[in-house]
XYZ file of C-alpha atoms in Angstrom:
742
model
C 313.874 -16.611 58.882
C 311.504 -15.835 61.727
C 312.755 -18.657 63.978
C 312.507 -18.533 67.759
C 315.655 -19.581 69.473
C 316.900 -20.460 72.996
C 320.701 -20.120 73.396
C 323.266 -20.352 76.120
C 325.484 -17.212 76.322
C 328.881 -16.843 77.963
C 330.239 -13.431 78.875
C 332.673 -11.644 81.169
C 330.073 -8.923 81.847
C 329.583 -8.717 85.610
C 326.222 -6.952 85.210
C 324.417 -10.188 84.459
C 321.954 -10.634 87.398
C 323.071 -13.225 89.884
C 319.779 -15.179 89.626
C 320.241 -15.468 85.844
C 323.699 -17.029 86.062
C 324.320 -20.725 85.744
C 325.390 -22.272 89.047
C 327.896 -24.550 87.323
C 331.576 -23.599 87.414
C 333.581 -23.488 84.118
C 337.316 -23.540 83.473
C 337.246 -20.302 81.500
C 335.558 -18.562 84.495
C 333.017 -16.857 82.187
C 329.417 -16.258 83.251
C 326.691 -18.405 81.494
C 323.044 -17.438 81.161
C 320.119 -18.279 78.917
C 318.822 -15.886 76.214
C 315.652 -16.223 74.041
C 314.746 -14.390 70.837
C 314.412 -14.672 67.100
C 317.191 -15.745 64.727
C 319.893 -15.828 67.384
C 323.102 -17.490 66.107
C 323.568 -20.785 67.879
C 327.402 -21.104 67.854
C 330.069 -19.949 70.263
C 332.147 -18.673 67.295
C 330.021 -15.518 66.848
C 330.423 -12.570 69.193
C 327.173 -10.718 69.824
C 325.916 -7.529 71.412
C 322.513 -8.232 72.988
C 319.819 -5.794 74.068
C 316.728 -6.904 75.894
C 314.979 -7.372 79.254
C 315.610 -9.861 82.069
C 312.399 -11.826 82.607
C 311.537 -14.323 85.236
C 309.721 -17.508 84.274
C 309.180 -21.078 85.339
C 312.781 -21.963 84.448
C 314.456 -19.022 86.063
C 315.646 -15.565 84.908
C 316.442 -15.321 81.193
C 317.363 -12.457 78.828
C 314.473 -11.845 76.417
C 316.420 -10.413 73.443
C 314.714 -7.513 71.661
C 317.575 -6.835 69.245
C 321.090 -8.065 68.630
C 323.963 -7.415 66.349
C 327.060 -9.307 65.339
C 330.432 -7.875 66.218
C 332.402 -8.291 63.005
C 335.190 -10.846 63.546
C 338.748 -9.799 62.760
C 340.548 -13.138 63.018
C 340.494 -16.218 60.746
C 338.878 -18.311 63.481
C 336.340 -15.593 64.082
C 335.470 -15.312 60.428
C 335.167 -19.070 60.102
C 332.896 -19.225 63.135
C 330.732 -16.472 61.727
C 330.295 -18.273 58.340
C 329.546 -21.585 60.079
C 326.993 -20.029 62.407
C 324.024 -20.852 60.244
C 323.279 -17.178 59.516
C 324.161 -17.618 55.800
C 322.239 -20.188 53.873
C 324.505 -22.513 51.814
C 327.562 -22.279 54.068
C 328.106 -25.004 56.709
C 331.150 -25.711 58.850
C 333.035 -27.625 56.112
C 332.439 -25.009 53.440
C 333.264 -22.229 55.912
C 336.670 -23.843 56.615
C 337.444 -24.081 52.857
C 336.481 -20.428 52.208
C 338.580 -19.072 55.109
C 341.491 -21.361 54.190
C 341.523 -19.720 50.737
C 340.690 -16.081 51.502
C 341.710 -15.690 55.169
C 340.718 -12.433 56.938
C 339.701 -10.997 53.549
C 336.744 -13.378 53.406
C 334.103 -10.912 54.468
C 335.325 -8.354 51.937
C 335.139 -11.038 49.262
C 331.627 -11.888 50.361
C 330.560 -8.249 50.282
C 332.284 -7.005 47.156
C 333.430 -9.912 45.007
C 331.096 -12.871 45.831
C 331.711 -14.463 42.419
C 335.139 -15.536 43.713
C 333.449 -18.016 45.917
C 333.102 -20.175 42.784
C 336.751 -20.935 43.263
C 335.711 -23.080 46.245
C 335.019 -26.725 45.416
C 331.350 -27.553 45.921
C 330.023 -23.990 45.405
C 327.935 -24.010 42.232
C 326.272 -21.073 40.512
C 322.897 -21.844 42.190
C 324.555 -22.264 45.603
C 326.344 -18.964 45.090
C 322.992 -17.281 44.471
C 321.649 -18.682 47.711
C 324.723 -17.453 49.556
C 324.541 -13.950 48.034
C 320.810 -13.660 48.780
C 321.138 -14.900 52.316
C 324.150 -12.673 53.113
C 322.477 -9.594 51.639
C 319.352 -10.275 53.571
C 321.326 -10.831 56.781
C 323.259 -7.587 56.343
C 320.070 -5.708 55.455
C 318.306 -6.938 58.583
C 321.293 -5.820 60.683
C 321.306 -2.407 59.014
C 317.581 -2.083 59.574
C 317.942 -3.016 63.240
C 320.729 -0.467 63.659
C 318.723 2.282 61.871
C 315.573 1.553 63.892
C 317.319 0.910 67.208
C 315.070 3.448 69.028
C 312.111 1.238 68.141
C 313.729 -1.849 69.769
C 312.618 -4.022 66.880
C 313.237 -7.770 66.778
C 314.739 -9.620 63.728
C 311.233 -10.962 63.149
C 309.946 -7.410 62.790
C 312.933 -6.369 60.711
C 312.105 -9.169 58.327
C 308.509 -7.981 58.047
C 309.788 -4.480 57.158
C 312.217 -5.951 54.568
C 309.392 -7.997 53.035
C 307.302 -4.846 52.666
C 309.845 -2.396 51.261
C 312.458 -4.822 49.771
C 316.139 -4.015 49.211
C 315.451 -0.259 49.418
C 314.194 -0.588 53.037
C 317.057 1.284 54.665
C 317.017 4.140 52.125
C 313.219 4.554 52.393
C 313.229 4.637 56.202
C 316.191 6.971 56.345
C 314.071 9.528 54.482
C 311.200 9.099 56.928
C 310.556 6.517 59.686
C 306.854 7.343 59.254
C 306.864 5.008 56.234
C 306.730 2.327 58.978
C 303.055 3.141 59.355
C 302.512 1.160 56.097
C 303.762 -2.018 57.892
C 301.354 -4.063 59.975
C 302.205 -3.792 63.664
C 303.595 -0.293 63.576
C 300.890 1.976 64.867
C 301.223 5.688 64.146
C 301.301 6.723 67.794
C 304.177 4.344 68.477
C 306.202 5.657 65.565
C 305.341 9.291 66.324
C 306.338 9.074 69.981
C 309.840 7.947 69.108
C 310.272 10.409 66.240
C 309.124 13.330 68.414
C 311.447 12.172 71.229
C 314.272 12.503 68.714
C 313.327 16.050 67.657
C 310.811 15.443 64.877
C 308.810 18.251 63.277
C 305.133 18.127 64.227
C 304.151 19.667 60.890
C 306.386 17.437 58.717
C 304.280 16.298 55.740
C 305.766 12.806 56.128
C 304.258 12.702 59.576
C 300.816 13.641 58.154
C 301.252 10.986 55.480
C 302.121 8.457 58.183
C 298.901 9.259 60.024
C 296.802 8.874 56.867
C 298.422 5.541 55.966
C 297.922 4.211 59.466
C 294.256 5.299 59.622
C 293.633 3.264 56.432
C 295.638 0.263 57.601
C 294.003 0.326 61.013
C 290.439 0.485 59.635
C 291.236 -2.412 57.345
C 292.744 -4.651 60.002
C 290.596 -3.597 62.888
C 287.157 -3.052 61.279
C 287.428 -4.865 57.967
C 286.975 -1.765 55.806
C 288.390 -1.663 52.289
C 288.190 2.123 52.174
C 287.351 5.164 54.251
C 285.303 8.125 53.105
C 287.569 11.112 52.655
C 286.006 13.123 55.505
C 286.264 10.200 57.898
C 289.908 9.583 56.969
C 290.849 13.271 57.341
C 289.231 13.457 60.799
C 290.844 10.278 61.979
C 294.319 11.357 60.766
C 293.873 14.759 62.465
C 292.879 12.999 65.693
C 296.039 10.896 65.555
C 298.244 13.836 64.744
C 296.934 15.953 67.634
C 296.470 13.188 70.209
C 299.662 13.934 72.125
C 299.880 17.684 71.541
C 298.538 19.527 74.631
C 299.082 23.095 73.351
C 296.341 24.212 70.875
C 298.787 26.578 69.190
C 300.984 23.599 68.129
C 298.155 21.455 66.815
C 297.682 20.728 63.116
C 294.689 22.009 61.110
C 292.518 19.997 58.727
C 293.854 21.926 55.684
C 297.353 20.498 56.300
C 295.872 17.002 56.206
C 293.774 17.782 53.124
C 296.874 19.126 51.245
C 298.955 16.032 52.044
C 296.106 13.719 51.054
C 295.648 15.442 47.730
C 299.397 15.075 47.109
C 299.174 11.341 47.914
C 296.277 10.954 45.505
C 298.178 12.805 42.820
C 301.210 10.571 43.203
C 299.204 7.296 43.368
C 300.012 6.556 46.994
C 296.296 6.158 47.661
C 293.331 5.786 45.340
C 290.336 8.093 45.514
C 287.017 7.060 43.924
C 284.246 9.562 44.555
C 286.223 10.623 47.657
C 286.361 7.060 48.973
C 289.979 6.502 49.781
C 291.707 3.127 49.282
C 295.184 1.807 49.737
C 296.295 0.942 46.154
C 296.574 -2.789 46.686
C 293.206 -2.986 48.376
C 291.501 -1.061 45.554
C 293.195 -3.392 43.026
C 291.890 -6.442 44.871
C 288.278 -5.211 44.963
C 288.347 -3.803 41.390
C 289.984 -6.812 39.773
C 287.753 -9.285 41.536
C 284.638 -7.396 40.440
C 285.920 -7.222 36.866
C 286.584 -10.967 36.687
C 283.227 -11.880 38.238
C 281.385 -9.579 35.837
C 283.205 -11.036 32.885
C 282.204 -14.577 33.950
C 278.578 -13.471 34.280
C 278.585 -11.892 30.796
C 280.407 -14.882 29.199
C 278.812 -17.797 31.097
C 279.521 -21.470 30.565
C 277.074 -23.216 28.263
C 274.152 -24.547 30.249
C 273.953 -28.370 30.395
C 270.884 -30.624 30.280
C 271.084 -32.792 33.376
C 267.421 -33.930 33.714
C 268.004 -37.627 32.863
C 271.305 -37.946 34.715
C 269.920 -36.223 37.817
C 266.899 -38.575 37.918
C 269.213 -41.538 37.565
C 271.463 -40.267 40.409
C 268.526 -39.609 42.701
C 267.180 -43.096 42.049
C 270.454 -44.925 42.541
C 271.448 -42.899 45.659
C 267.977 -43.053 47.191
C 267.729 -39.274 47.357
C 264.496 -37.266 47.832
C 265.654 -33.733 47.137
C 263.521 -30.791 48.178
C 262.570 -28.233 45.457
C 265.244 -25.874 46.712
C 267.938 -28.578 46.823
C 267.066 -29.538 43.249
C 267.152 -25.864 42.210
C 270.701 -25.575 43.657
C 271.845 -28.603 41.596
C 270.345 -27.148 38.400
C 271.918 -23.695 39.067
C 275.369 -25.335 39.201
C 274.897 -26.559 35.614
C 273.095 -23.593 34.158
C 275.515 -20.926 35.323
C 279.306 -20.497 35.518
C 279.030 -19.116 39.001
C 276.347 -20.010 41.584
C 275.907 -19.766 45.367
C 274.314 -22.095 47.885
C 273.607 -20.873 51.390
C 271.932 -22.380 54.436
C 272.423 -22.990 58.163
C 273.633 -26.326 59.507
C 271.353 -29.251 58.817
C 269.609 -27.765 55.746
C 271.099 -30.284 53.315
C 274.028 -28.522 51.778
C 276.147 -31.615 51.819
C 273.413 -33.657 50.004
C 273.351 -31.043 47.327
C 277.112 -31.120 46.901
C 277.233 -34.922 46.675
C 274.470 -34.727 44.005
C 276.372 -32.068 41.985
C 279.554 -34.132 42.153
C 277.890 -37.413 41.148
C 276.054 -35.790 38.254
C 279.363 -34.188 37.045
C 281.274 -37.459 37.229
C 278.610 -39.094 34.971
C 278.474 -36.197 32.532
C 282.255 -35.647 32.405
C 284.160 -38.792 33.456
C 287.456 -37.154 32.489
C 286.635 -33.735 33.914
C 288.776 -32.312 36.687
C 287.085 -31.443 39.971
C 288.573 -29.399 42.832
C 286.994 -28.949 46.321
C 288.401 -26.268 48.509
C 287.666 -24.529 51.849
C 289.451 -21.752 53.797
C 290.708 -24.060 56.668
C 292.235 -27.472 56.883
C 289.510 -28.777 59.152
C 286.781 -27.528 56.767
C 288.470 -29.064 53.755
C 288.877 -32.473 55.502
C 285.260 -32.346 56.695
C 284.235 -31.566 53.077
C 286.192 -34.564 51.815
C 284.679 -36.851 54.475
C 281.043 -35.719 53.936
C 281.141 -35.836 50.125
C 283.355 -38.908 49.724
C 285.677 -36.845 47.478
C 289.205 -37.292 48.793
C 290.924 -34.409 46.991
C 289.592 -31.460 49.051
C 292.230 -28.897 49.860
C 292.572 -25.594 51.623
C 292.365 -22.507 49.471
C 295.915 -21.567 50.495
C 297.199 -25.005 49.450
C 295.159 -25.130 46.296
C 296.248 -21.694 45.135
C 299.833 -22.031 46.399
C 299.652 -19.062 48.792
C 301.274 -17.803 51.967
C 299.627 -15.019 53.982
C 298.761 -11.533 52.699
C 301.836 -10.094 54.439
C 304.397 -12.647 53.315
C 302.805 -13.719 50.052
C 305.733 -14.749 47.942
C 303.513 -14.794 44.862
C 302.298 -11.214 45.186
C 303.975 -10.010 41.989
C 304.200 -13.312 40.160
C 301.552 -14.171 37.517
C 300.270 -17.658 38.073
C 298.602 -20.017 35.609
C 294.841 -20.683 35.919
C 293.717 -23.749 37.812
C 293.080 -26.672 35.430
C 289.874 -27.652 37.198
C 286.584 -27.766 35.229
C 284.397 -27.757 38.397
C 285.422 -25.890 41.512
C 283.376 -25.990 44.726
C 284.398 -23.847 47.741
C 282.790 -24.446 51.145
C 282.712 -21.922 54.080
C 283.013 -19.070 51.624
C 281.875 -16.582 54.274
C 285.363 -16.904 55.785
C 287.027 -15.621 52.575
C 288.288 -12.030 52.723
C 289.045 -9.619 49.903
C 292.669 -10.606 49.507
C 291.886 -14.334 49.242
C 288.919 -13.738 46.964
C 291.162 -11.777 44.594
C 293.645 -14.653 44.486
C 290.886 -17.220 43.945
C 289.013 -15.484 41.149
C 292.272 -14.625 39.350
C 292.977 -18.426 38.979
C 289.705 -19.679 37.432
C 289.971 -20.682 33.816
C 287.411 -19.691 31.204
C 284.581 -22.223 30.969
C 284.998 -23.616 34.495
C 281.986 -23.922 36.743
C 282.236 -22.474 40.240
C 279.923 -23.199 43.201
C 280.314 -21.176 46.372
C 278.856 -22.569 49.575
C 278.455 -20.956 52.978
C 276.379 -19.426 55.689
C 276.215 -15.579 55.471
C 274.721 -15.339 58.956
C 278.035 -16.440 60.559
C 280.802 -14.043 61.473
C 282.264 -12.287 58.464
C 285.863 -12.977 57.415
C 288.654 -12.103 59.826
C 290.348 -10.202 57.028
C 288.960 -7.055 55.350
C 285.874 -7.107 53.180
C 282.531 -8.810 53.258
C 282.860 -10.784 50.115
C 280.257 -13.551 50.515
C 277.536 -11.105 51.561
C 278.436 -8.729 48.705
C 278.200 -11.536 46.185
C 274.823 -12.613 47.492
C 273.418 -9.067 47.689
C 274.659 -7.852 44.289
C 271.703 -9.591 42.628
C 273.834 -10.729 39.669
C 274.689 -14.251 40.823
C 272.084 -17.044 41.197
C 271.643 -17.813 44.903
C 269.798 -20.804 46.322
C 268.803 -20.446 50.055
C 268.291 -23.808 51.785
C 266.011 -23.310 54.782
C 264.464 -26.694 55.536
C 266.233 -28.647 58.350
C 267.156 -32.218 57.294
C 270.377 -33.288 58.910
C 269.539 -33.651 62.554
C 266.726 -35.774 64.022
C 263.583 -34.181 65.393
C 264.837 -34.791 68.911
C 267.995 -32.715 68.255
C 267.666 -29.067 69.153
C 270.844 -27.479 67.841
C 269.693 -26.807 64.262
C 266.286 -25.600 65.438
C 267.740 -23.231 68.054
C 270.233 -21.932 65.490
C 267.321 -21.075 63.277
C 265.479 -19.393 66.155
C 268.584 -17.390 67.105
C 269.030 -16.299 63.494
C 265.464 -15.025 63.450
C 265.952 -13.114 66.740
C 263.662 -15.533 68.593
C 264.630 -16.034 72.295
C 262.158 -18.913 72.842
C 264.792 -21.620 72.662
C 264.324 -25.290 73.496
C 266.588 -26.870 76.076
C 267.286 -30.491 76.556
C 270.085 -33.173 76.709
C 271.755 -31.716 73.527
C 271.214 -28.027 74.246
C 272.002 -27.262 77.833
C 272.108 -24.001 79.848
C 273.975 -23.822 83.199
C 273.542 -20.690 85.271
C 276.670 -18.841 86.498
C 276.985 -15.262 87.755
C 280.681 -14.427 87.250
C 283.788 -15.486 85.400
C 285.462 -17.355 88.273
C 282.358 -19.428 89.004
C 281.775 -19.965 85.293
C 285.346 -21.138 84.798
C 284.975 -23.782 87.544
C 281.724 -25.065 85.918
C 283.310 -25.078 82.464
C 286.246 -27.115 83.671
C 283.978 -29.617 85.491
C 281.689 -29.954 82.452
C 284.673 -30.246 80.091
C 286.106 -33.166 82.187
C 282.663 -34.862 82.118
C 282.292 -34.439 78.366
C 285.748 -35.706 77.481
C 285.277 -38.764 79.682
C 282.118 -39.478 77.739
C 283.172 -38.543 74.198
C 286.988 -38.168 74.094
C 289.150 -35.087 74.316
C 289.357 -34.609 70.494
C 285.553 -34.302 70.228
C 284.937 -31.555 72.785
C 285.834 -27.901 72.418
C 285.465 -24.845 74.618
C 284.717 -21.652 72.665
C 285.055 -18.297 74.427
C 284.132 -14.832 73.164
C 287.365 -13.474 74.697
C 290.930 -14.560 74.081
C 292.765 -13.345 77.161
C 290.622 -11.213 79.545
C 289.142 -12.943 82.601
C 288.981 -16.451 84.068
C 286.544 -17.524 81.299
C 288.784 -16.373 78.453
C 290.389 -18.920 76.154
C 293.972 -18.371 77.372
C 293.109 -18.560 81.063
C 290.857 -21.561 80.611
C 293.616 -23.351 78.733
C 296.046 -22.986 81.640
C 293.372 -24.024 84.249
C 292.154 -26.983 82.280
C 295.644 -28.211 81.505
C 296.453 -28.403 85.224
C 293.449 -30.770 85.611
C 293.613 -32.990 82.574
C 297.390 -32.901 81.904
C 299.252 -31.884 85.048
C 303.093 -31.460 85.383
C 304.941 -34.783 85.493
C 308.580 -33.991 84.762
C 310.777 -31.246 83.307
C 311.708 -33.631 80.456
C 308.124 -33.650 79.329
C 307.845 -29.874 79.106
C 309.254 -27.298 76.724
C 309.123 -23.500 77.124
C 308.737 -21.375 74.062
C 308.881 -17.638 75.064
C 306.088 -17.275 77.607
C 304.320 -20.459 76.509
C 304.809 -23.843 78.109
C 303.868 -27.063 76.331
C 303.652 -30.594 77.768
C 303.488 -34.067 76.315
C 299.769 -34.955 75.648
C 298.785 -31.201 75.388
C 296.027 -30.380 72.946
C 297.382 -27.815 70.524
C 296.370 -25.637 67.575
C 298.519 -24.669 64.586
C 298.381 -20.854 64.101
C 300.128 -20.543 60.688
C 299.772 -22.288 57.362
C 302.593 -24.636 56.335
C 302.978 -27.236 53.618
C 301.656 -30.019 55.834
C 299.293 -28.310 58.335
C 296.879 -25.447 58.115
C 296.119 -22.558 60.442
C 293.514 -23.815 62.860
C 294.433 -27.477 62.707
C 294.168 -29.282 66.082
C 296.532 -31.976 67.332
C 298.389 -33.420 70.314
C 302.014 -33.332 71.581
C 303.197 -36.956 71.656
C 306.852 -36.612 72.787
C 309.664 -34.189 73.585
C 313.202 -35.332 73.065
C 316.769 -34.033 72.729
C 319.088 -34.679 69.748
C 322.203 -33.047 68.297
C 320.120 -30.208 66.769
C 318.369 -29.403 70.068
C 314.906 -30.282 71.281
C 312.455 -32.014 68.924
C 308.685 -32.231 69.542
C 306.520 -34.999 68.156
C 303.013 -33.878 67.064
C 299.979 -35.787 65.937
C 297.486 -33.813 63.829
C 295.400 -36.879 62.994
C 294.679 -38.648 59.697
C 298.289 -39.807 59.386
C 299.857 -36.375 59.899
C 302.512 -37.181 62.459
C 305.163 -34.470 62.375
C 308.320 -33.519 64.296
C 308.840 -29.813 65.132
C 311.961 -27.973 66.072
C 311.895 -25.304 68.760
C 311.615 -22.734 65.976
C 308.446 -24.387 64.605
C 306.804 -24.419 68.024
C 306.148 -20.640 67.954
C 303.265 -21.403 65.601
C 301.398 -23.408 68.205
C 298.899 -22.441 70.941
C 297.203 -24.565 73.612
C 293.733 -25.552 72.378
C 291.621 -26.998 75.129
C 289.791 -23.671 74.652
C 289.893 -21.249 71.775
C 287.989 -18.216 70.565
C 284.817 -18.386 68.525
C 286.631 -16.551 65.717
C 289.384 -19.192 65.664
C 286.744 -21.955 65.445
C 285.244 -20.658 62.209
C 285.177 -23.408 59.610
C 285.450 -26.144 62.299
C 282.948 -28.619 63.756
C 283.017 -30.533 67.072
C 280.803 -33.159 68.665
C 280.325 -30.931 71.717
C 280.774 -27.176 72.227
C 280.941 -25.504 75.656
C 280.529 -21.748 75.636
C 280.611 -19.128 78.432
C 278.130 -16.278 78.067
C 278.670 -13.578 80.744
C 278.162 -9.899 81.271
C 281.907 -9.419 80.933
C 281.570 -10.633 77.356
C 278.830 -8.238 76.275
C 281.163 -5.977 74.303
C 281.786 -8.947 71.985
C 278.445 -10.680 72.011
C 276.305 -10.164 68.922
C 273.847 -12.522 67.305
C 276.303 -13.661 64.604
C 278.995 -14.445 67.150
C 276.519 -16.559 69.257
C 275.183 -18.201 66.050
C 278.657 -19.045 64.838
C 279.607 -20.552 68.153
C 276.618 -22.883 68.588
C 276.633 -23.984 64.934
C 280.157 -25.437 65.492
C 278.479 -28.260 67.474
C 277.152 -31.378 65.918
C 275.658 -33.252 68.883
C 275.613 -31.061 72.000
C 275.866 -27.385 73.083
C 276.529 -26.429 76.725
C 276.071 -22.675 77.502
C 277.360 -21.527 80.863
C 276.539 -18.016 82.200
C 273.604 -15.696 82.405
C 270.367 -16.168 80.476
C 269.834 -12.401 80.109
C 273.228 -12.266 78.331
C 272.093 -15.013 76.001
C 268.863 -13.156 75.226
C 270.720 -9.846 74.792
C 273.095 -11.542 72.233
C 270.093 -12.887 70.285
C 268.547 -9.358 70.086
C 271.845 -7.643 69.211
C 271.887 -7.780 65.458
C 273.447 -4.381 64.777
C 276.049 -5.704 62.410
C 278.832 -3.203 61.911
C 278.839 -2.316 58.223
C 282.113 -2.794 56.430
C 283.104 -0.241 53.805
C 283.201 -2.258 50.611
C 281.792 -1.688 47.099
C 282.478 -5.126 45.596
C 278.804 -5.686 44.706
C 278.417 -2.250 43.144
C 281.575 -2.732 41.109
C 280.343 -6.088 39.847
C 277.185 -4.367 38.598
C 279.182 -1.522 36.977
C 281.471 -3.845 35.091
C 278.606 -6.126 34.125
C 276.736 -3.157 32.638
C 279.756 -2.098 30.632
C 280.576 -5.606 29.380
C 276.940 -6.423 28.627
C 276.446 -3.276 26.530
C 279.631 -4.028 24.649
C 278.362 -7.602 23.956
C 274.891 -6.412 22.990
C 273.319 -8.077 26.043
C 270.275 -6.243 27.655
C 271.016 -4.856 31.054
C 268.208 -5.577 33.624
C 266.224 -2.427 34.518
C 266.659 -3.163 38.208
C 270.416 -3.077 37.809
C 270.262 0.209 35.863
C 268.252 1.757 38.670
C 270.525 0.397 41.421
C 273.598 1.714 39.679
C 272.026 5.095 39.160
C 271.157 5.197 42.889
C 274.767 4.141 43.772
C 276.144 6.959 41.693
């Protein structure tokens, strides 16, 4: 599901705008126009009712479909066309013809009420029947959902998200209260409330109050990275939402109404309250289970190994001169079941990892090693730098989707077989992914987490890496001596200065500042510099990183369009493809935005060709290192232009050259960790374009917004409980800290 489609529609409806109609004449005298949307049937045998908006784009006026429904066919040919439309997995044109030949106009009744009779059809096996039943039930459920929620003008894509959240009971749940939608990502309370009130909803309905509470928790998690909200904060935020659109004071809700509903939710397990800190149940479980597993590993550590002789041998043969801290990091990996290595770029983290790996190979020739990182680019860089070719993304290594569509959410999985697990860029790991990771580590395995806590925190909720470092229970080695870059290179040194709040930066050929007073002027200079850099280094080695995604001429989206017109201008319609509002061309630089089996979210590549075949347009993509893929139109929705991207999107990546705008318009986003993250993506050159006072302001702005998380405290609580049970002394400092934490 979730496939973007472009279809040609024929109709007798004279209300189709003249400018949207095909200019060709047809024998049936019906009007033709183009419609775009998700999961639209691509066959002329299905009659549809479409609802949407006429939009004008580069290729003329098209109907952008917001929702659609099938008109149930009543004839044999209509039923056969419906079955062959591709809406039902397991039934193609040949099978559809056989089914209708046997059951005639009763086919849909058979499918709905007696699906087992399909086994009478040659070629339909038990497993194929299960596919058909599941697909048909899902298709009907989505249609029922779209009908029920028609006031919300939801798309099939959104209906699928709702179905994935609530399951087969979706329609029944939402019939009781549409405010349950507030539990689903993308449905803000105010959006749901406006439609419910328009249809006569009760302002004081407890389900409305519950919806506001759910949304306040979801919004704080997705928008601010909080795992919980203090009860008072939650109640005030819910009350603000509830009364936001009520002008008359006499109609507004009071805090006691919110308190009563919240208490009822706690009583029925719909939220979790711990010392009046309110969690969504799944979020609490993630934090609590992760803390429990980590504490158990700390109480029952792997047996320490003597590596002195092997380490000396490795150092001698590899010609290594490790610093005292680098050596300490290697020893920690073999003395503890869980250890952490931190440091900014150039401080020798890769050397430490190569040493750990080589020592392990010699100690355990048959031992299994797994290297992982949150992004595809980071995992490939890890493989290249260590010489270990089996590095994977965490999602791939753990067999995961996203948090929303995680197919394994309720399925217990076996532990990883690895004896040594090293994860790089761990600062990018959020609470959901950390929970998945720590749940899969077998007893006795050694785990080394590597990262830079001064970079931006994870996009998802939580502050896992910082909590693990600060909990005081896990051995942490901080590498702070710069090795990697030569003394003439300024990037690592300036990164260190920025991290210390020092504005006395060094500028030179590899750390350049270009003055510009506004976004338009900055955009012109960025484009000119970009063209110069790609001519010198190649387009795949240069990246523009903007603090903003879409606002202003120096935002990632607007820079993408402007740069594309310079470096890859329009040549012919055959070399372009339009996907919704996006236009892609042959030779465009693109970024994957969703994890798949073959490419990861954040992977960069190029469009190599666009062609037509019997299944529609096909697009050839080159993601490098032998990953040449062919995408359908449906797959293309997961691509963005990538001449420029946001700093957040670049986390976990490295480029030869980074170009960054720094302007007053960006000040709302510019903090020290954002600036630091941006410049540390560069290996050889940084070009900053904007205003120096904005650069200095960003260096001084270190007011990191605290995320509500108690992972570190929970690790300490569980460690204390497990240690006492095992007769292990609990450090006095931990006792005092836990007493202070309550």
